[in-house]
């Protein structure tokens, strides 16, 4: 779940780009993190965040070394398609994915009616990202996002994600104790906070978007993401077909895109 623009938050009316937003001093180790947090907590209300939300959200935030290790250790996908499928358990995802499709037939039918996206690619993403919700990460989400907002490598990008996370806390859609992946990805299909703001969908009708506990919310949001990236109902989604571009929006790695398309077609019986 990747490229996001600052305009996404501006469009929500949640924040504006101000000198205070740009003035925080980033750092490349933990030594300046506490000072950065204090500065952020002073400037966030000027960017539209309720001070009580800021205090609540930062009550358990700390510099997250596993997040930095993961960020520094990222490697591009250099495996062949067959190697990647074997490493990621593609055959098992396909087999289990078919069972998930039949066991949740009414949910996937509802999602396809609403967003135009069939079950296969959604299930493939679900299986690839978290093993169908079996492991969603063990890092404190707000600490992960705050650490990357402070870190100089991609400070502006993750500051946007931090403001989005605060919006989710404020509306009751993200717990301050939530845990997820190392870069702050949330829930069963691993949305970054700003993607929850932009594409999150209430799939179970309870008035909230719970990417962790609500299977319906996570899967509907995934379909909405694909729709937002150009999905055309009824068109194909293999490489070279119209909907492959939407799958490309999910992950930048070509082999990952190919795997989603292949597994999705197998799950859909194509």
XYZ file of C-alpha atoms in Angstrom:
270
model
C 0.000 0.000 0.000
C 2.027 2.776 -1.198
C 2.017 6.172 -2.906
C -0.082 8.836 -1.178
C -0.229 12.619 -1.633
C -0.590 15.357 0.969
C -3.628 16.507 -0.987
C -5.482 13.513 0.393
C -5.474 14.967 3.880
C -6.093 18.495 2.699
C -9.167 17.242 0.866
C -10.555 15.818 4.091
C -10.244 19.191 5.793
C -8.194 17.499 8.492
C -5.042 19.529 8.088
C -3.394 22.227 6.033
C 0.221 22.595 4.997
C 1.695 25.225 7.321
C 5.213 26.362 8.253
C 4.776 24.490 11.537
C 4.119 21.280 9.611
C 7.404 21.626 7.724
C 9.580 22.941 10.548
C 10.109 19.829 12.672
C 13.695 18.620 12.868
C 14.066 15.041 11.672
C 16.755 12.680 12.934
C 18.579 9.497 11.997
C 18.759 7.909 15.441
C 16.755 7.917 18.653
C 18.585 10.833 20.280
C 16.243 13.543 19.041
C 12.992 11.619 19.072
C 11.642 12.859 22.416
C 12.266 16.462 21.400
C 10.590 15.837 18.036
C 7.536 14.355 19.767
C 7.231 17.410 22.006
C 7.441 19.700 18.979
C 4.931 17.643 17.027
C 2.468 17.679 19.921
C 2.720 21.484 20.016
C 2.234 21.949 16.274
C -0.395 19.276 15.542
C -3.331 21.306 16.951
C -2.470 24.114 14.509
C -2.980 21.552 11.743
C -6.461 20.654 12.899
C -5.899 17.891 15.447
C -7.780 18.012 18.720
C -5.177 18.358 21.510
C -6.868 15.588 23.506
C -6.478 13.230 20.534
C -2.781 14.099 20.331
C -2.251 13.391 24.037
C -4.212 10.144 23.838
C -2.412 8.945 20.718
C 1.075 9.690 22.038
C 0.509 8.196 25.474
C 2.357 4.993 24.531
C 4.541 6.152 21.638
C 8.258 5.428 21.680
C 11.095 5.243 19.172
C 10.619 1.921 17.404
C 13.941 0.291 16.528
C 12.399 -2.748 14.759
C 10.672 -0.311 12.385
C 13.975 1.351 11.512
C 15.657 -2.040 11.047
C 12.881 -3.127 8.701
C 13.013 0.146 6.787
C 16.777 -0.017 6.329
C 16.666 -3.704 5.419
C 14.137 -3.509 2.583
C 15.148 -5.364 -0.556
C 13.508 -5.337 -3.940
C 11.755 -8.475 -5.153
C 14.415 -10.149 -7.302
C 13.016 -13.682 -7.337
C 11.568 -15.253 -10.439
C 7.813 -15.765 -10.508
C 8.150 -19.476 -9.669
C 10.610 -18.759 -6.860
C 8.383 -16.042 -5.453
C 5.294 -18.251 -5.539
C 7.146 -21.023 -3.755
C 8.592 -18.695 -1.119
C 5.227 -17.053 -0.419
C 3.244 -20.301 -0.386
C 1.243 -19.502 -3.502
C -0.242 -22.982 -3.878
C -1.508 -22.930 -0.293
C -2.993 -19.457 -0.743
C -4.850 -20.633 -3.842
C -6.152 -23.766 -2.115
C -7.246 -22.001 1.028
C -8.468 -19.020 -0.970
C -10.967 -21.178 -2.831
C -12.379 -22.256 0.517
C -12.530 -18.653 1.690
C -14.459 -17.725 -1.429
C -17.058 -20.463 -1.015
C -17.322 -19.913 2.729
C -17.949 -16.183 2.331
C -19.898 -16.267 -0.917
C -22.538 -13.742 0.099
C -19.938 -11.255 1.347
C -17.917 -11.426 -1.870
C -21.058 -11.163 -3.981
C -22.036 -8.034 -2.061
C -18.546 -6.564 -2.516
C -18.583 -7.249 -6.251
C -21.976 -5.618 -6.623
C -20.794 -2.568 -4.733
C -17.304 -2.102 -6.193
C -17.197 -4.239 -9.327
C -14.233 -6.298 -8.107
C -14.481 -10.114 -8.083
C -13.370 -12.242 -5.175
C -10.158 -13.699 -6.620
C -7.746 -10.758 -6.507
C -9.130 -9.566 -3.164
C -8.590 -13.012 -1.654
C -5.118 -13.254 -3.195
C -4.154 -9.950 -1.561
C -5.680 -11.055 1.745
C -3.707 -14.297 1.678
C -0.457 -12.663 0.601
C -0.583 -9.824 3.106
C -1.572 -11.567 6.342
C -2.352 -15.226 5.640
C -6.084 -14.386 5.711
C -5.761 -12.360 8.892
C -3.681 -14.895 10.791
C -0.750 -12.509 11.339
C -1.208 -8.760 11.010
C 2.055 -7.663 12.615
C 3.362 -7.144 16.126
C 4.680 -3.572 16.107
C 2.921 -0.716 17.907
C 1.315 1.126 15.008
C 1.500 4.683 16.307
C 5.119 4.228 17.403
C 6.014 2.823 13.972
C 4.411 5.707 12.081
C 5.759 8.361 14.464
C 9.263 6.901 14.240
C 9.203 7.052 10.441
C 7.739 10.566 10.515
C 10.719 11.605 12.665
C 13.269 9.646 10.625
C 14.898 11.770 7.924
C 14.688 9.216 5.099
C 10.972 9.683 4.345
C 9.866 12.178 6.965
C 7.338 14.108 4.862
C 5.658 10.969 3.553
C 5.214 9.418 6.991
C 4.226 12.702 8.617
C 1.201 12.529 6.306
C 0.596 8.985 7.514
C 0.878 10.116 11.139
C -1.747 12.818 10.676
C -3.999 10.236 9.043
C -3.440 7.868 11.971
C -4.438 10.648 14.360
C -7.621 11.179 12.373
C -8.397 7.464 12.719
C -7.794 7.660 16.478
C -10.038 10.698 16.707
C -12.955 9.014 14.987
C -12.563 5.767 16.919
C -11.243 3.613 14.059
C -7.733 3.043 15.425
C -6.883 2.003 18.959
C -3.901 3.703 20.579
C -2.666 0.204 21.479
C -3.077 -1.206 17.954
C -0.315 -3.360 16.557
C 0.502 -4.027 12.941
C 3.346 -4.203 10.443
C 6.681 -2.451 10.800
C 5.797 0.573 8.654
C 2.428 1.161 10.289
C 0.308 -0.947 7.947
C -3.027 -1.787 9.531
C -5.293 -4.798 9.505
C -6.088 -7.863 7.461
C -4.915 -6.443 4.136
C -2.301 -4.042 5.529
C -3.469 -0.505 4.750
C -1.316 2.472 5.607
C -3.338 4.998 7.658
C -3.929 7.454 4.817
C -5.220 4.641 2.618
C -7.770 3.869 5.334
C -8.864 7.511 5.162
C -9.035 7.504 1.367
C -10.363 4.022 0.610
C -11.669 2.579 3.867
C -15.169 1.131 3.457
C -17.704 0.068 6.059
C -18.403 -3.464 4.896
C -20.450 -4.657 7.854
C -22.661 -1.594 8.271
C -21.734 -0.719 11.845
C -20.693 2.850 11.071
C -16.969 2.261 11.636
C -14.057 0.979 9.565
C -12.263 -1.713 11.538
C -9.472 -3.109 9.394
C -8.358 -5.517 12.122
C -11.438 -7.201 13.542
C -13.908 -6.806 10.671
C -13.270 -9.111 7.733
C -16.030 -7.357 5.817
C -14.467 -3.915 6.333
C -10.980 -5.053 5.330
C -12.120 -6.820 2.172
C -14.546 -4.075 1.111
C -11.780 -1.505 1.631
C -9.423 -3.571 -0.532
C -12.009 -3.666 -3.315
C -12.497 0.096 -2.960
C -8.736 0.621 -3.229
C -8.668 -1.333 -6.489
C -11.685 0.592 -7.754
C -9.936 3.833 -6.845
C -6.934 2.747 -8.887
C -8.918 2.246 -12.061
C -10.679 -1.102 -11.738
C -13.259 -1.575 -14.509
C -16.096 -4.023 -13.721
C -16.052 -7.052 -15.994
C -12.642 -6.391 -17.530
C -9.728 -8.813 -17.202
C -6.989 -8.413 -14.628
C -4.082 -10.405 -16.041
C -0.909 -8.644 -17.279
C -1.797 -6.578 -20.327
C -5.512 -6.494 -19.484
C -7.290 -3.316 -18.304
C -7.526 -4.107 -14.594
C -3.901 -5.098 -14.157
C -3.140 -1.396 -13.689
C -5.251 -1.419 -10.517
C -3.243 -4.365 -9.181
C -0.070 -2.432 -10.000
C -1.362 0.281 -7.676
C -1.293 -2.157 -4.786
C 2.405 -3.011 -4.851
C 5.310 -1.719 -6.929
C 7.029 -5.102 -7.347
C 6.270 -6.712 -10.711
C 6.515 -10.266 -9.368
C 4.056 -9.400 -6.583
C 1.608 -7.978 -9.117
C 1.917 -11.085 -11.268
C 1.339 -13.327 -8.264
C -1.865 -11.514 -7.269
C -3.182 -11.753 -10.830
C -2.304 -15.437 -11.177
C -3.641 -16.511 -7.785
C -6.756 -14.425 -8.231
C -7.539 -16.150 -11.520
C -6.993 -19.579 -9.984
C -9.277 -18.722 -7.060
C -11.909 -17.343 -9.439
C -11.696 -20.517 -11.536
C -10.483 -18.744 -14.662
